[in-house]
Amino acid sequence: MQKITPFLWFDGQAEEAVKFYLSVFKDSKLIATTYYSEEGPGPKGSVMTVAFQLNGENFVALNGGPEFKFTEAISFVVNCDTQDEIDYYWDKLVAGGGNRIQCGWLKDKYGLAWQIVPTEFWAWIQDKAGAKSRNVMKALMKMDKIDINILRQAYEQE
């Protein structure tokens, strides 16, 4: 069992959201669904939690009610090897009412924040020379969906 599992709070859309995420991430699966009993707090027989995996990582979605909303204070990073992979995840996750933010960030139609970034990005921004990482950050600040080639060119500038 995974030591730490993200637990996502929804206002009645847990099952719908999980189906959406399972359709986006190819290596994913539904694990288990639990239902509220007569003790509640949700209506008896309605979905309480949905356990699922995305790319081998466990998550649980909870129908907890309207009290809490997602914010960008918590987001999930999807590391991508190619521009096609960035385009795929970005387009799928922003579809149907999501919002483009900046610097590879987006919010999906449920309000959950995602960062869709190239795998190389982490090495680029940790460059000891400093100038290269500044070039990358300067280019990044002009983007919403990331263009790997533009970031790579920025990194390779002297």
Tab-separated table of N, CA and C in Angstrom:
chain	number	residue	atom	x	y	z
A	1	MET	N	0.836	-1.183	0.000
A	1	MET	CA	0.000	0.000	0.000
A	1	MET	C	0.882	1.249	0.000
A	2	GLN	N	0.483	2.232	-0.758
A	2	GLN	CA	1.159	3.516	-0.851
A	2	GLN	C	1.090	4.212	0.508
A	3	LYS	N	2.172	4.777	0.975
A	3	LYS	CA	2.227	5.391	2.301
A	3	LYS	C	1.368	6.653	2.389
A	4	ILE	N	1.419	7.493	1.364
A	4	ILE	CA	0.631	8.730	1.339
A	4	ILE	C	-0.261	8.701	0.104
A	5	THR	N	-1.557	8.898	0.312
A	5	THR	CA	-2.527	8.882	-0.783
A	5	THR	C	-3.268	10.211	-0.835
A	6	PRO	N	-3.220	10.925	-1.972
A	6	PRO	CA	-4.014	12.149	-2.092
A	6	PRO	C	-5.510	11.831	-1.981
A	7	PHE	N	-6.205	12.617	-1.193
A	7	PHE	CA	-7.630	12.452	-0.926
A	7	PHE	C	-8.313	13.710	-1.439
A	8	LEU	N	-9.108	13.592	-2.490
A	8	LEU	CA	-9.686	14.728	-3.193
A	8	LEU	C	-11.153	14.913	-2.827
A	9	TRP	N	-11.512	16.090	-2.370
A	9	TRP	CA	-12.854	16.402	-1.877
A	9	TRP	C	-13.689	17.003	-3.008
A	10	PHE	N	-14.811	16.363	-3.322
A	10	PHE	CA	-15.731	16.843	-4.347
A	10	PHE	C	-17.090	17.110	-3.729
A	11	ASP	N	-17.882	17.907	-4.405
A	11	ASP	CA	-19.250	18.194	-3.979
A	11	ASP	C	-20.214	17.396	-4.849
A	12	GLY	N	-20.186	16.065	-4.688
A	12	GLY	CA	-21.108	15.208	-5.413
A	12	GLY	C	-20.618	14.703	-6.757
A	13	GLN	N	-19.442	15.150	-7.220
A	13	GLN	CA	-18.965	14.721	-8.542
A	13	GLN	C	-17.820	13.728	-8.477
A	14	ALA	N	-17.577	13.087	-7.359
A	14	ALA	CA	-16.423	12.189	-7.223
A	14	ALA	C	-16.423	11.102	-8.293
A	15	GLU	N	-17.528	10.433	-8.477
A	15	GLU	CA	-17.597	9.334	-9.446
A	15	GLU	C	-17.384	9.855	-10.874
A	16	GLU	N	-18.017	10.967	-11.208
A	16	GLU	CA	-17.863	11.583	-12.527
A	16	GLU	C	-16.415	12.009	-12.760
A	17	ALA	N	-15.800	12.638	-11.761
A	17	ALA	CA	-14.413	13.095	-11.880
A	17	ALA	C	-13.465	11.915	-12.077
A	18	VAL	N	-13.677	10.850	-11.319
A	18	VAL	CA	-12.811	9.674	-11.460
A	18	VAL	C	-12.930	9.095	-12.865
A	19	LYS	N	-14.125	8.994	-13.398
A	19	LYS	CA	-14.299	8.499	-14.775
A	19	LYS	C	-13.539	9.384	-15.760
A	20	PHE	N	-13.591	10.689	-15.534
A	20	PHE	CA	-12.861	11.624	-16.389
A	20	PHE	C	-11.359	11.370	-16.295
A	21	TYR	N	-10.812	11.299	-15.087
A	21	TYR	CA	-9.372	11.080	-14.916
A	21	TYR	C	-8.942	9.725	-15.483
A	22	LEU	N	-9.758	8.708	-15.314
A	22	LEU	CA	-9.430	7.397	-15.878
A	22	LEU	C	-9.385	7.449	-17.405
A	23	SER	N	-10.202	8.316	-18.009
A	23	SER	CA	-10.190	8.442	-19.470
A	23	SER	C	-8.963	9.208	-19.966
A	24	VAL	N	-8.392	10.068	-19.134
A	24	VAL	CA	-7.236	10.874	-19.520
A	24	VAL	C	-5.936	10.085	-19.380
A	25	PHE	N	-5.767	9.397	-18.262
A	25	PHE	CA	-4.529	8.673	-17.983
A	25	PHE	C	-4.687	7.217	-18.400
A	26	LYS	N	-3.897	6.810	-19.385
A	26	LYS	CA	-4.058	5.485	-19.987
A	26	LYS	C	-3.762	4.343	-19.017
A	27	ASP	N	-2.750	4.485	-18.192
A	27	ASP	CA	-2.397	3.437	-17.229
A	27	ASP	C	-3.101	3.744	-15.911
A	28	SER	N	-4.405	3.498	-15.874
A	28	SER	CA	-5.190	3.830	-14.692
A	28	SER	C	-6.275	2.794	-14.481
A	29	LYS	N	-6.806	2.786	-13.258
A	29	LYS	CA	-7.882	1.828	-12.989
A	29	LYS	C	-8.692	2.249	-11.773
A	30	LEU	N	-9.930	1.822	-11.775
A	30	LEU	CA	-10.827	1.979	-10.644
A	30	LEU	C	-10.509	0.873	-9.652
A	31	ILE	N	-10.387	1.220	-8.371
A	31	ILE	CA	-10.058	0.220	-7.361
A	31	ILE	C	-11.285	-0.188	-6.564
A	32	ALA	N	-12.001	0.787	-5.991
A	32	ALA	CA	-13.157	0.452	-5.154
A	32	ALA	C	-14.050	1.670	-4.978
A	33	THR	N	-15.315	1.416	-4.769
A	33	THR	CA	-16.283	2.471	-4.481
A	33	THR	C	-16.987	2.121	-3.173
A	34	THR	N	-17.113	3.123	-2.301
A	34	THR	CA	-17.881	2.931	-1.060
A	34	THR	C	-19.100	3.829	-1.101
A	35	TYR	N	-20.101	3.455	-0.313
A	35	TYR	CA	-21.383	4.161	-0.332
A	35	TYR	C	-21.770	4.583	1.078
A	36	TYR	N	-22.480	5.699	1.166
A	36	TYR	CA	-22.975	6.149	2.464
A	36	TYR	C	-24.039	5.189	2.976
A	37	SER	N	-24.006	4.944	4.279
A	37	SER	CA	-25.024	4.121	4.932
A	37	SER	C	-26.077	5.040	5.541
A	38	GLU	N	-26.972	4.473	6.294
A	38	GLU	CA	-28.017	5.285	6.932
A	38	GLU	C	-27.442	6.286	7.937
A	39	GLU	N	-26.185	6.059	8.392
A	39	GLU	CA	-25.563	6.994	9.325
A	39	GLU	C	-25.099	8.280	8.635
A	40	GLY	N	-25.052	8.284	7.299
A	40	GLY	CA	-24.678	9.478	6.552
A	40	GLY	C	-23.209	9.806	6.626
A	41	PRO	N	-22.808	11.026	6.444
A	41	PRO	CA	-23.660	12.201	6.363
A	41	PRO	C	-24.333	12.391	4.998
A	42	GLY	N	-23.894	11.674	3.975
A	42	GLY	CA	-24.544	11.762	2.670
A	42	GLY	C	-25.776	10.893	2.622
A	43	PRO	N	-26.597	11.055	1.575
A	43	PRO	CA	-27.791	10.222	1.429
A	43	PRO	C	-27.441	8.736	1.355
A	44	LYS	N	-28.191	7.903	2.054
A	44	LYS	CA	-27.964	6.456	2.064
A	44	LYS	C	-27.915	5.933	0.632
A	45	GLY	N	-26.867	5.147	0.334
A	45	GLY	CA	-26.708	4.532	-0.983
A	45	GLY	C	-25.962	5.384	-1.994
A	46	SER	N	-25.722	6.660	-1.662
A	46	SER	CA	-24.973	7.504	-2.601
A	46	SER	C	-23.475	7.244	-2.446
A	47	VAL	N	-22.709	7.567	-3.493
A	47	VAL	CA	-21.266	7.321	-3.486
A	47	VAL	C	-20.602	8.194	-2.422
A	48	MET	N	-19.818	7.549	-1.552
A	48	MET	CA	-19.032	8.274	-0.559
A	48	MET	C	-17.609	8.474	-1.081
A	49	THR	N	-16.906	7.376	-1.407
A	49	THR	CA	-15.536	7.476	-1.910
A	49	THR	C	-15.349	6.604	-3.141
A	50	VAL	N	-14.374	7.005	-3.946
A	50	VAL	CA	-13.959	6.204	-5.090
A	50	VAL	C	-12.434	6.141	-5.045
A	51	ALA	N	-11.898	4.950	-4.860
A	51	ALA	CA	-10.452	4.743	-4.883
A	51	ALA	C	-10.057	4.400	-6.320
A	52	PHE	N	-8.946	5.011	-6.768
A	52	PHE	CA	-8.507	4.790	-8.148
A	52	PHE	C	-7.007	4.994	-8.248
A	53	GLN	N	-6.450	4.546	-9.378
A	53	GLN	CA	-5.022	4.714	-9.665
A	53	GLN	C	-4.854	5.446	-10.982
A	54	LEU	N	-3.886	6.365	-10.997
A	54	LEU	CA	-3.453	7.024	-12.221
A	54	LEU	C	-1.957	6.766	-12.349
A	55	ASN	N	-1.570	6.102	-13.419
A	55	ASN	CA	-0.156	5.762	-13.647
A	55	ASN	C	0.482	5.128	-12.416
A	56	GLY	N	-0.232	4.239	-11.776
A	56	GLY	CA	0.290	3.505	-10.635
A	56	GLY	C	0.224	4.234	-9.306
A	57	GLU	N	-0.261	5.475	-9.292
A	57	GLU	CA	-0.380	6.256	-8.058
A	57	GLU	C	-1.818	6.196	-7.557
A	58	ASN	N	-1.971	5.919	-6.268
A	58	ASN	CA	-3.307	5.814	-5.674
A	58	ASN	C	-3.878	7.178	-5.301
A	59	PHE	N	-5.184	7.301	-5.481
A	59	PHE	CA	-5.952	8.488	-5.106
A	59	PHE	C	-7.276	8.014	-4.530
A	60	VAL	N	-7.918	8.875	-3.757
A	60	VAL	CA	-9.285	8.630	-3.313
A	60	VAL	C	-10.076	9.908	-3.553
A	61	ALA	N	-11.241	9.780	-4.160
A	61	ALA	CA	-12.157	10.901	-4.359
A	61	ALA	C	-13.305	10.736	-3.369
A	62	LEU	N	-13.652	11.809	-2.689
A	62	LEU	CA	-14.706	11.805	-1.670
A	62	LEU	C	-15.809	12.771	-2.063
A	63	ASN	N	-17.050	12.331	-1.968
A	63	ASN	CA	-18.183	13.244	-2.080
A	63	ASN	C	-18.432	13.802	-0.684
A	64	GLY	N	-17.771	14.905	-0.372
A	64	GLY	CA	-17.819	15.456	0.971
A	64	GLY	C	-18.755	16.630	1.151
A	65	GLY	N	-19.283	17.166	0.055
A	65	GLY	CA	-20.174	18.311	0.163
A	65	GLY	C	-19.508	19.601	-0.288
A	66	PRO	N	-20.238	20.712	-0.189
A	66	PRO	CA	-19.770	21.986	-0.746
A	66	PRO	C	-18.824	22.790	0.153
A	67	GLU	N	-18.483	22.284	1.314
A	67	GLU	CA	-17.713	23.085	2.272
A	67	GLU	C	-16.328	23.487	1.797
A	68	PHE	N	-15.640	22.641	1.034
A	68	PHE	CA	-14.267	22.920	0.640
A	68	PHE	C	-14.115	22.855	-0.872
A	69	LYS	N	-13.306	23.758	-1.402
A	69	LYS	CA	-13.025	23.817	-2.842
A	69	LYS	C	-11.531	23.642	-3.075
A	70	PHE	N	-11.170	23.185	-4.267
A	70	PHE	CA	-9.774	23.079	-4.647
A	70	PHE	C	-9.196	24.480	-4.870
A	71	THR	N	-7.912	24.634	-4.557
A	71	THR	CA	-7.177	25.857	-4.892
A	71	THR	C	-5.838	25.445	-5.488
A	72	GLU	N	-5.143	26.427	-6.049
A	72	GLU	CA	-3.825	26.158	-6.617
A	72	GLU	C	-2.777	25.874	-5.545
A	73	ALA	N	-3.159	26.005	-4.270
A	73	ALA	CA	-2.215	25.702	-3.189
A	73	ALA	C	-1.781	24.235	-3.233
A	74	ILE	N	-2.587	23.400	-3.842
A	74	ILE	CA	-2.246	21.993	-4.079
A	74	ILE	C	-2.464	21.722	-5.567
A	75	SER	N	-1.462	21.133	-6.202
A	75	SER	CA	-1.608	20.768	-7.609
A	75	SER	C	-0.864	19.469	-7.859
A	76	PHE	N	-1.161	18.866	-8.990
A	76	PHE	CA	-0.472	17.650	-9.412
A	76	PHE	C	0.370	17.965	-10.636
A	77	VAL	N	1.632	17.541	-10.606
A	77	VAL	CA	2.553	17.747	-11.712
A	77	VAL	C	2.552	16.490	-12.581
A	78	VAL	N	2.406	16.695	-13.885
A	78	VAL	CA	2.528	15.607	-14.846
A	78	VAL	C	3.795	15.887	-15.648
A	79	ASN	N	4.822	15.060	-15.443
A	79	ASN	CA	6.089	15.196	-16.152
A	79	ASN	C	5.989	14.494	-17.503
A	80	CYS	N	6.294	15.230	-18.564
A	80	CYS	CA	6.112	14.722	-19.927
A	80	CYS	C	7.437	14.702	-20.682
A	81	ASP	N	7.647	13.652	-21.468
A	81	ASP	CA	8.887	13.492	-22.224
A	81	ASP	C	8.880	14.191	-23.576
A	82	THR	N	7.695	14.453	-24.136
A	82	THR	CA	7.613	15.027	-25.482
A	82	THR	C	6.561	16.131	-25.525
A	83	GLN	N	6.623	16.937	-26.582
A	83	GLN	CA	5.603	17.965	-26.784
A	83	GLN	C	4.244	17.310	-27.034
A	84	ASP	N	4.222	16.191	-27.745
A	84	ASP	CA	2.954	15.492	-27.978
A	84	ASP	C	2.303	15.085	-26.658
A	85	GLU	N	3.115	14.633	-25.717
A	85	GLU	CA	2.594	14.236	-24.415
A	85	GLU	C	2.070	15.463	-23.644
A	86	ILE	N	2.807	16.567	-23.690
A	86	ILE	CA	2.328	17.804	-23.068
A	86	ILE	C	1.001	18.208	-23.681
A	87	ASP	N	0.932	18.228	-25.006
A	87	ASP	CA	-0.297	18.614	-25.704
A	87	ASP	C	-1.455	17.710	-25.309
A	88	TYR	N	-1.214	16.406	-25.247
A	88	TYR	CA	-2.260	15.447	-24.898
A	88	TYR	C	-2.844	15.745	-23.513
A	89	TYR	N	-1.980	15.774	-22.496
A	89	TYR	CA	-2.482	15.981	-21.139
A	89	TYR	C	-3.099	17.358	-20.970
A	90	TRP	N	-2.470	18.364	-21.529
A	90	TRP	CA	-3.001	19.724	-21.416
A	90	TRP	C	-4.397	19.792	-22.033
A	91	ASP	N	-4.515	19.334	-23.273
A	91	ASP	CA	-5.785	19.430	-23.986
A	91	ASP	C	-6.880	18.616	-23.306
A	92	LYS	N	-6.543	17.418	-22.847
A	92	LYS	CA	-7.544	16.572	-22.179
A	92	LYS	C	-7.990	17.170	-20.850
A	93	LEU	N	-7.056	17.641	-20.043
A	93	LEU	CA	-7.398	18.128	-18.707
A	93	LEU	C	-8.089	19.487	-18.727
A	94	VAL	N	-7.818	20.314	-19.728
A	94	VAL	CA	-8.463	21.624	-19.801
A	94	VAL	C	-9.817	21.545	-20.518
A	95	ALA	N	-10.086	20.426	-21.191
A	95	ALA	CA	-11.325	20.272	-21.963
A	95	ALA	C	-12.566	20.308	-21.073
A	96	GLY	N	-13.665	20.736	-21.660
A	96	GLY	CA	-14.958	20.663	-20.992
A	96	GLY	C	-15.166	21.672	-19.884
A	97	GLY	N	-14.435	22.767	-19.913
A	97	GLY	CA	-14.667	23.797	-18.904
A	97	GLY	C	-13.498	24.085	-18.001
A	98	GLY	N	-12.326	23.517	-18.302
A	98	GLY	CA	-11.138	23.834	-17.513
A	98	GLY	C	-10.610	25.216	-17.871
A	99	ASN	N	-9.626	25.671	-17.110
A	99	ASN	CA	-9.048	27.001	-17.331
A	99	ASN	C	-7.546	26.918	-17.517
A	100	ARG	N	-7.073	27.609	-18.538
A	100	ARG	CA	-5.638	27.760	-18.763
A	100	ARG	C	-5.147	28.784	-17.761
A	101	ILE	N	-4.012	28.509	-17.150
A	101	ILE	CA	-3.491	29.485	-16.196
A	101	ILE	C	-2.202	30.042	-16.808
A	102	GLN	N	-1.053	29.739	-16.271
A	102	GLN	CA	0.209	30.247	-16.780
A	102	GLN	C	1.298	29.264	-16.393
A	103	CYS	N	2.380	29.264	-17.155
A	103	CYS	CA	3.577	28.483	-16.815
A	103	CYS	C	3.316	26.988	-16.729
A	104	GLY	N	2.449	26.474	-17.594
A	104	GLY	CA	2.156	25.045	-17.596
A	104	GLY	C	1.060	24.639	-16.632
A	105	TRP	N	0.442	25.594	-15.961
A	105	TRP	CA	-0.634	25.302	-15.011
A	105	TRP	C	-1.986	25.390	-15.700
A	106	LEU	N	-2.905	24.572	-15.226
A	106	LEU	CA	-4.290	24.641	-15.652
A	106	LEU	C	-5.163	24.153	-14.504
A	107	LYS	N	-6.430	24.486	-14.584
A	107	LYS	CA	-7.422	23.918	-13.668
A	107	LYS	C	-8.393	23.117	-14.519
A	108	ASP	N	-8.672	21.883	-14.111
A	108	ASP	CA	-9.626	21.081	-14.865
A	108	ASP	C	-11.055	21.533	-14.534
A	109	LYS	N	-12.029	20.918	-15.170
A	109	LYS	CA	-13.416	21.338	-15.003
A	109	LYS	C	-13.945	21.138	-13.589
A	110	TYR	N	-13.224	20.409	-12.748
A	110	TYR	CA	-13.615	20.217	-11.349
A	110	TYR	C	-12.895	21.189	-10.419
A	111	GLY	N	-12.003	21.997	-10.975
A	111	GLY	CA	-11.269	22.972	-10.183
A	111	GLY	C	-9.933	22.487	-9.664
A	112	LEU	N	-9.534	21.255	-10.006
A	112	LEU	CA	-8.263	20.704	-9.554
A	112	LEU	C	-7.126	21.265	-10.416
A	113	ALA	N	-6.057	21.739	-9.763
A	113	ALA	CA	-4.925	22.348	-10.472
A	113	ALA	C	-3.908	21.288	-10.884
A	114	TRP	N	-3.390	21.438	-12.091
A	114	TRP	CA	-2.393	20.537	-12.670
A	114	TRP	C	-1.269	21.372	-13.254
A	115	GLN	N	-0.065	20.838	-13.228
A	115	GLN	CA	1.080	21.430	-13.913
A	115	GLN	C	1.574	20.410	-14.935
A	116	ILE	N	1.547	20.781	-16.195
A	116	ILE	CA	1.966	19.890	-17.276
A	116	ILE	C	3.312	20.406	-17.776
A	117	VAL	N	4.379	19.703	-17.420
A	117	VAL	CA	5.733	20.213	-17.669
A	117	VAL	C	6.611	19.161	-18.335
A	118	PRO	N	7.629	19.637	-19.081
A	118	PRO	CA	8.588	18.677	-19.637
A	118	PRO	C	9.481	18.140	-18.524
A	119	THR	N	9.843	16.894	-18.622
A	119	THR	CA	10.710	16.256	-17.635
A	119	THR	C	12.021	17.038	-17.484
A	120	GLU	N	12.534	17.563	-18.579
A	120	GLU	CA	13.794	18.315	-18.571
A	120	GLU	C	13.717	19.611	-17.767
A	121	PHE	N	12.511	20.122	-17.566
A	121	PHE	CA	12.326	21.412	-16.907
A	121	PHE	C	13.053	21.501	-15.573
A	122	TRP	N	13.001	20.447	-14.791
A	122	TRP	CA	13.589	20.471	-13.445
A	122	TRP	C	15.101	20.647	-13.496
A	123	ALA	N	15.766	20.020	-14.464
A	123	ALA	CA	17.208	20.207	-14.614
A	123	ALA	C	17.510	21.620	-15.117
A	124	TRP	N	16.686	22.128	-16.025
A	124	TRP	CA	16.915	23.454	-16.572
A	124	TRP	C	16.852	24.537	-15.499
A	125	ILE	N	15.896	24.442	-14.590
A	125	ILE	CA	15.768	25.515	-13.592
A	125	ILE	C	16.738	25.353	-12.426
A	126	GLN	N	17.424	24.218	-12.360
A	126	GLN	CA	18.416	24.017	-11.308
A	126	GLN	C	19.840	24.252	-11.811
A	127	ASP	N	19.955	24.735	-13.021
A	127	ASP	CA	21.268	24.951	-13.611
A	127	ASP	C	22.104	25.874	-12.724
A	128	LYS	N	23.302	25.443	-12.389
A	128	LYS	CA	24.189	26.176	-11.479
A	128	LYS	C	24.677	27.500	-12.075
A	129	ALA	N	24.708	27.596	-13.382
A	129	ALA	CA	25.206	28.817	-14.014
A	129	ALA	C	24.295	30.014	-13.726
A	130	GLY	N	23.047	29.772	-13.499
A	130	GLY	CA	22.119	30.853	-13.177
A	130	GLY	C	21.504	31.517	-14.387
A	131	ALA	N	22.306	31.903	-15.349
A	131	ALA	CA	21.785	32.593	-16.529
A	131	ALA	C	20.852	31.690	-17.325
A	132	LYS	N	21.214	30.434	-17.439
A	132	LYS	CA	20.379	29.504	-18.203
A	132	LYS	C	19.015	29.316	-17.531
A	133	SER	N	19.011	29.148	-16.222
A	133	SER	CA	17.731	28.963	-15.526
A	133	SER	C	16.897	30.245	-15.592
A	134	ARG	N	17.551	31.405	-15.537
A	134	ARG	CA	16.809	32.677	-15.678
A	134	ARG	C	16.187	32.775	-17.071
A	135	ASN	N	16.933	32.366	-18.107
A	135	ASN	CA	16.389	32.385	-19.470
A	135	ASN	C	15.156	31.500	-19.579
A	136	VAL	N	15.219	30.328	-18.971
A	136	VAL	CA	14.088	29.403	-19.012
A	136	VAL	C	12.884	30.019	-18.297
A	137	MET	N	13.097	30.574	-17.123
A	137	MET	CA	11.987	31.161	-16.365
A	137	MET	C	11.383	32.354	-17.096
A	138	LYS	N	12.218	33.157	-17.734
A	138	LYS	CA	11.732	34.301	-18.509
A	138	LYS	C	10.830	33.825	-19.654
A	139	ALA	N	11.247	32.787	-20.358
A	139	ALA	CA	10.432	32.229	-21.446
A	139	ALA	C	9.154	31.593	-20.903
A	140	LEU	N	9.277	30.898	-19.792
A	140	LEU	CA	8.125	30.213	-19.184
A	140	LEU	C	7.026	31.200	-18.801
A	141	MET	N	7.407	32.350	-18.283
A	141	MET	CA	6.423	33.331	-17.817
A	141	MET	C	5.537	33.868	-18.945
A	142	LYS	N	5.931	33.666	-20.193
A	142	LYS	CA	5.145	34.133	-21.338
A	142	LYS	C	4.176	33.075	-21.849
A	143	MET	N	4.180	31.884	-21.243
A	143	MET	CA	3.393	30.752	-21.753
A	143	MET	C	2.236	30.408	-20.830
A	144	ASP	N	1.228	29.784	-21.404
A	144	ASP	CA	0.289	29.029	-20.579
A	144	ASP	C	0.659	27.561	-20.802
A	145	LYS	N	0.251	26.956	-21.919
A	145	LYS	CA	0.738	25.607	-22.229
A	145	LYS	C	2.202	25.703	-22.639
A	146	ILE	N	3.024	24.832	-22.111
A	146	ILE	CA	4.467	24.881	-22.346
A	146	ILE	C	4.836	24.373	-23.731
A	147	ASP	N	5.754	25.091	-24.348
A	147	ASP	CA	6.358	24.690	-25.610
A	147	ASP	C	7.796	24.275	-25.288
A	148	ILE	N	8.061	22.974	-25.356
A	148	ILE	CA	9.391	22.451	-24.993
A	148	ILE	C	10.490	23.103	-25.818
A	149	ASN	N	10.267	23.265	-27.118
A	149	ASN	CA	11.327	23.807	-27.977
A	149	ASN	C	11.719	25.227	-27.572
A	150	ILE	N	10.744	26.047	-27.209
A	150	ILE	CA	11.049	27.416	-26.781
A	150	ILE	C	11.838	27.398	-25.477
A	151	LEU	N	11.447	26.541	-24.544
A	151	LEU	CA	12.195	26.452	-23.285
A	151	LEU	C	13.605	25.909	-23.517
A	152	ARG	N	13.733	24.928	-24.395
A	152	ARG	CA	15.050	24.357	-24.694
A	152	ARG	C	15.963	25.423	-25.327
A	153	GLN	N	15.403	26.193	-26.266
A	153	GLN	CA	16.180	27.271	-26.887
A	153	GLN	C	16.618	28.303	-25.850
A	154	ALA	N	15.730	28.634	-24.922
A	154	ALA	CA	16.064	29.584	-23.858
A	154	ALA	C	17.193	29.032	-23.000
A	155	TYR	N	17.133	27.743	-22.706
A	155	TYR	CA	18.171	27.113	-21.874
A	155	TYR	C	19.525	27.118	-22.587
A	156	GLU	N	19.489	26.899	-23.884
A	156	GLU	CA	20.741	26.773	-24.646
A	156	GLU	C	21.369	28.121	-24.993
A	157	GLN	N	20.669	29.225	-24.715
A	157	GLN	CA	21.239	30.549	-24.956
A	157	GLN	C	22.402	30.807	-24.012
A	158	GLU	N	23.367	31.537	-24.500
A	158	GLU	CA	24.529	31.906	-23.655
A	158	GLU	C	24.271	33.219	-22.979
